[in-house]
Amino acid sequence: MTDTAGRGVGPDFIEALARGLDVLRSFRPATPSMTLSEIAGVTGLARPTVRRILITLEQLGYVRGAGRGYALTPRVLELGMAYVNALNMWDIARPHMEKLVARTNESTSMAQLDGSDIVYVARVAVPKIVTLAVTIGTRFPAPATSMGKVLLAALPPASVATVLGEASRSGITARWQPSAAELETSLREVRAKGWALADQDLAPGIRSVATGVRDGDGQVVAAINVTVHAAETSVDTLLEEHLPNLLRTAADIGHDWALTAAVPAITAG
């Protein structure tokens, strides 16, 4: 019998809709086609009720007649796809980021490149005193941040100078002002390692490590970091304890992004 635990109550609860969903959920991989009597047995609903629901679902295109019984149609995929398509990439990333924060007890953020700046697009923070406040939309000069180094390293080397030729709109003057040669060496190391460290390059007390998050085509489309206070967490701790968790989180997010992008659009015929 269909599990009705958590069934709603109250004057605004629509029992008929709940029963219709019970009928849809009664179909299982082992029973792709079911008779009216079988559905009534699974759902615990009266046969006349099940019959009316099936007629309605058939007219709406969600079930079809199959021999002596009924089967679902591909149109039911629209119900799940409405949820999947409504999610953006940051919604998908957030649960993974929350798990990362739970493991490290440190803040994590995601950013994308906009000209010579990084722009924060997602963040899960823990209450810590830091030099610079960060919220969604915050900008920092890319070369002085771990996420910026990752995103710059993901660009074709020939285009880095062009990107950095655009003036920063962050309003921040970073501590580290690398020469072209210094930055090139730094980005070469990031490409080789797959992650970047920023040890108080942006401002005193801010230490972070970042890596790229890839889409289904293997392209780095964002960066994710773990940020710590330099007075509390050493570079060794950041790299030995937090970096492995960060790399795993980035891989998990990229995996989910790829799965979501690979789901085909469903159009009812």
Short mmCIF file of C-alpha atoms in Angstrom, two decimals, residues 65-248:
data_model
loop_
_atom_site.label_atom_id
_atom_site.label_comp_id
_atom_site.label_asym_id
_atom_site.label_seq_id
_atom_site.Cartn_x
_atom_site.Cartn_y
_atom_site.Cartn_z
CA GLY A 65 -4.20 1.99 -21.60
CA ALA A 66 -1.92 -1.06 -21.74
CA GLY A 67 -3.74 -4.32 -22.41
CA ARG A 68 -6.04 -4.93 -19.45
CA GLY A 69 -4.35 -2.26 -17.39
CA TYR A 70 -2.61 1.10 -17.45
CA ALA A 71 0.96 2.33 -17.84
CA LEU A 72 2.68 5.65 -17.35
CA THR A 73 3.58 7.80 -20.35
CA PRO A 74 6.80 9.81 -20.83
CA ARG A 75 4.82 12.92 -19.94
CA VAL A 76 5.21 12.14 -16.23
CA LEU A 77 8.87 13.12 -16.65
CA GLU A 78 7.71 16.72 -16.94
CA LEU A 79 6.77 16.64 -13.26
CA GLY A 80 10.32 15.89 -12.19
CA MET A 81 11.93 18.04 -14.86
CA ALA A 82 10.05 21.10 -13.63
CA TYR A 83 12.12 20.79 -10.45
CA VAL A 84 15.41 20.01 -12.18
CA ASN A 85 15.07 22.84 -14.67
CA ALA A 86 14.16 25.30 -11.93
CA LEU A 87 17.44 24.63 -10.14
CA ASN A 88 20.40 26.76 -11.06
CA MET A 89 23.96 25.62 -10.66
CA TRP A 90 24.36 27.40 -7.33
CA ASP A 91 21.29 25.63 -5.88
CA ILE A 92 22.91 22.35 -6.83
CA ALA A 93 26.25 23.36 -5.34
CA ARG A 94 24.97 24.61 -2.02
CA PRO A 95 24.30 21.25 -0.26
CA HIS A 96 27.83 20.16 -1.14
CA MET A 97 29.23 23.43 0.19
CA GLU A 98 27.29 22.99 3.43
CA LYS A 99 28.84 19.54 3.86
CA LEU A 100 32.28 21.00 3.25
CA VAL A 101 31.72 23.63 5.95
CA ALA A 102 30.54 20.91 8.33
CA ARG A 103 33.78 18.98 7.73
CA THR A 104 36.16 21.93 7.97
CA ASN A 105 34.33 24.40 10.22
CA GLU A 106 35.56 27.07 7.81
CA SER A 107 33.78 29.25 5.27
CA THR A 108 33.56 28.28 1.62
CA SER A 109 32.67 30.37 -1.41
CA MET A 110 32.31 30.04 -5.16
CA ALA A 111 33.24 32.69 -7.70
CA GLN A 112 33.40 33.34 -11.40
CA LEU A 113 35.65 35.61 -13.40
CA ASP A 114 34.35 38.99 -14.59
CA GLY A 115 37.11 40.89 -16.33
CA SER A 116 40.06 41.14 -13.98
CA ASP A 117 37.89 40.53 -10.91
CA ILE A 118 36.34 37.52 -9.30
CA VAL A 119 32.69 37.86 -8.34
CA TYR A 120 31.23 35.79 -5.50
CA VAL A 121 28.22 33.77 -6.66
CA ALA A 122 27.66 31.40 -3.72
CA ARG A 123 28.82 31.29 -0.13
CA VAL A 124 28.36 29.28 3.06
CA ALA A 125 30.00 31.07 5.97
CA VAL A 126 30.85 30.38 9.58
CA PRO A 127 31.01 33.27 12.07
CA LYS A 128 34.62 34.38 12.03
CA ILE A 129 36.27 37.77 12.25
CA VAL A 130 37.92 38.50 8.90
CA THR A 131 39.58 41.56 7.42
CA LEU A 132 37.21 41.92 4.47
CA ALA A 133 33.46 41.33 4.46
CA VAL A 134 32.20 39.01 1.73
CA THR A 135 28.68 38.65 0.35
CA ILE A 136 27.20 37.44 -2.92
CA GLY A 137 28.32 39.90 -5.59
CA THR A 138 31.51 40.95 -3.79
CA ARG A 139 34.43 41.63 -6.14
CA PHE A 140 38.13 41.16 -5.52
CA PRO A 141 41.13 41.50 -7.87
CA ALA A 142 41.59 38.05 -9.36
CA PRO A 143 45.40 37.64 -9.20
CA ALA A 144 45.49 38.10 -5.40
CA THR A 145 42.86 35.46 -4.60
CA SER A 146 43.06 31.70 -4.70
CA MET A 147 39.85 31.46 -6.73
CA GLY A 148 41.09 34.14 -9.11
CA LYS A 149 44.32 32.26 -9.71
CA VAL A 150 42.35 29.11 -10.50
CA LEU A 151 40.06 30.92 -12.92
CA LEU A 152 42.92 32.77 -14.62
CA ALA A 153 44.89 29.54 -14.93
CA ALA A 154 41.92 27.95 -16.70
CA LEU A 155 42.08 30.57 -19.46
CA PRO A 156 44.19 30.13 -22.58
CA PRO A 157 47.56 31.60 -21.52
CA ALA A 158 47.52 34.07 -24.40
CA SER A 159 44.27 35.65 -23.18
CA VAL A 160 45.30 36.27 -19.56
CA ALA A 161 46.94 39.60 -20.31
CA THR A 162 43.86 40.77 -22.22
CA VAL A 163 41.57 39.85 -19.32
CA LEU A 164 43.80 41.58 -16.79
CA GLY A 165 43.99 44.63 -19.03
CA GLU A 166 40.50 45.51 -17.85
CA ALA A 167 40.62 47.68 -14.74
CA SER A 168 39.37 46.13 -11.50
CA ARG A 169 36.02 47.37 -10.26
CA SER A 170 36.51 45.94 -6.78
CA GLY A 171 37.76 49.10 -5.11
CA ILE A 172 40.36 46.94 -3.34
CA THR A 173 44.12 47.33 -3.57
CA ALA A 174 45.60 43.90 -3.00
CA ARG A 175 48.78 43.36 -1.00
CA TRP A 176 50.30 41.21 -3.77
CA GLN A 177 50.91 43.11 -6.98
CA PRO A 178 52.70 40.58 -9.18
CA SER A 179 54.68 41.42 -12.26
CA ALA A 180 53.63 39.71 -15.48
CA ALA A 181 56.43 37.19 -15.06
CA GLU A 182 55.53 36.45 -11.43
CA LEU A 183 51.89 35.92 -12.31
CA GLU A 184 52.77 33.69 -15.26
CA THR A 185 54.90 31.50 -13.00
CA SER A 186 52.13 31.33 -10.40
CA LEU A 187 49.48 30.36 -12.96
CA ARG A 188 51.77 27.72 -14.45
CA GLU A 189 52.04 26.13 -11.01
CA VAL A 190 48.27 26.25 -10.57
CA ARG A 191 47.74 24.49 -13.90
CA ALA A 192 50.18 21.78 -12.86
CA LYS A 193 48.70 21.24 -9.38
CA GLY A 194 45.02 21.83 -10.07
CA TRP A 195 44.62 24.15 -7.08
CA ALA A 196 45.85 27.51 -5.83
CA LEU A 197 46.93 28.97 -2.51
CA ALA A 198 46.61 32.62 -1.52
CA ASP A 199 48.49 33.33 1.71
CA GLN A 200 47.48 36.86 2.73
CA ASP A 201 47.95 38.01 -0.87
CA LEU A 202 44.70 39.97 -0.80
CA ALA A 203 44.74 41.34 2.73
CA PRO A 204 46.37 40.56 6.10
CA GLY A 205 44.90 37.59 7.90
CA ILE A 206 43.15 36.04 4.90
CA ARG A 207 44.45 32.66 3.78
CA SER A 208 42.64 30.42 1.31
CA VAL A 209 42.95 27.48 -1.03
CA ALA A 210 40.82 27.00 -4.15
CA THR A 211 40.23 24.64 -7.02
CA GLY A 212 38.14 24.69 -10.16
CA VAL A 213 34.67 23.24 -10.64
CA ARG A 214 34.14 21.75 -14.07
CA ASP A 215 31.08 21.26 -16.21
CA GLY A 216 30.20 18.14 -18.19
CA ASP A 217 32.63 19.15 -20.93
CA GLY A 218 35.50 19.38 -18.48
CA GLN A 219 35.69 23.17 -18.61
CA VAL A 220 36.34 25.15 -15.43
CA VAL A 221 33.24 27.31 -15.04
CA ALA A 222 33.69 28.40 -11.42
CA ALA A 223 36.12 28.17 -8.54
CA ILE A 224 35.48 27.07 -4.97
CA ASN A 225 37.60 27.79 -1.93
CA VAL A 226 38.08 27.28 1.78
CA THR A 227 39.01 30.47 3.61
CA VAL A 228 40.69 30.58 7.02
CA HIS A 229 42.13 33.19 9.36
CA ALA A 230 45.89 33.12 9.13
CA ALA A 231 46.27 33.51 12.90
CA GLU A 232 44.18 30.40 13.52
CA THR A 233 45.04 28.01 10.69
CA SER A 234 48.47 27.29 9.25
CA VAL A 235 49.23 26.70 5.60
CA ASP A 236 50.04 23.08 6.44
CA THR A 237 46.63 22.54 8.02
CA LEU A 238 44.92 24.26 5.11
CA LEU A 239 46.64 22.05 2.55
CA GLU A 240 46.83 18.77 4.44
CA GLU A 241 43.39 18.73 6.07
CA HIS A 242 41.11 21.08 4.15
CA LEU A 243 42.36 20.77 0.58
CA PRO A 244 41.42 17.06 0.19
CA ASN A 245 37.87 17.86 1.33
CA LEU A 246 37.76 20.81 -1.05
CA LEU A 247 38.89 18.72 -4.02
CA ARG A 248 36.27 16.08 -3.26
#
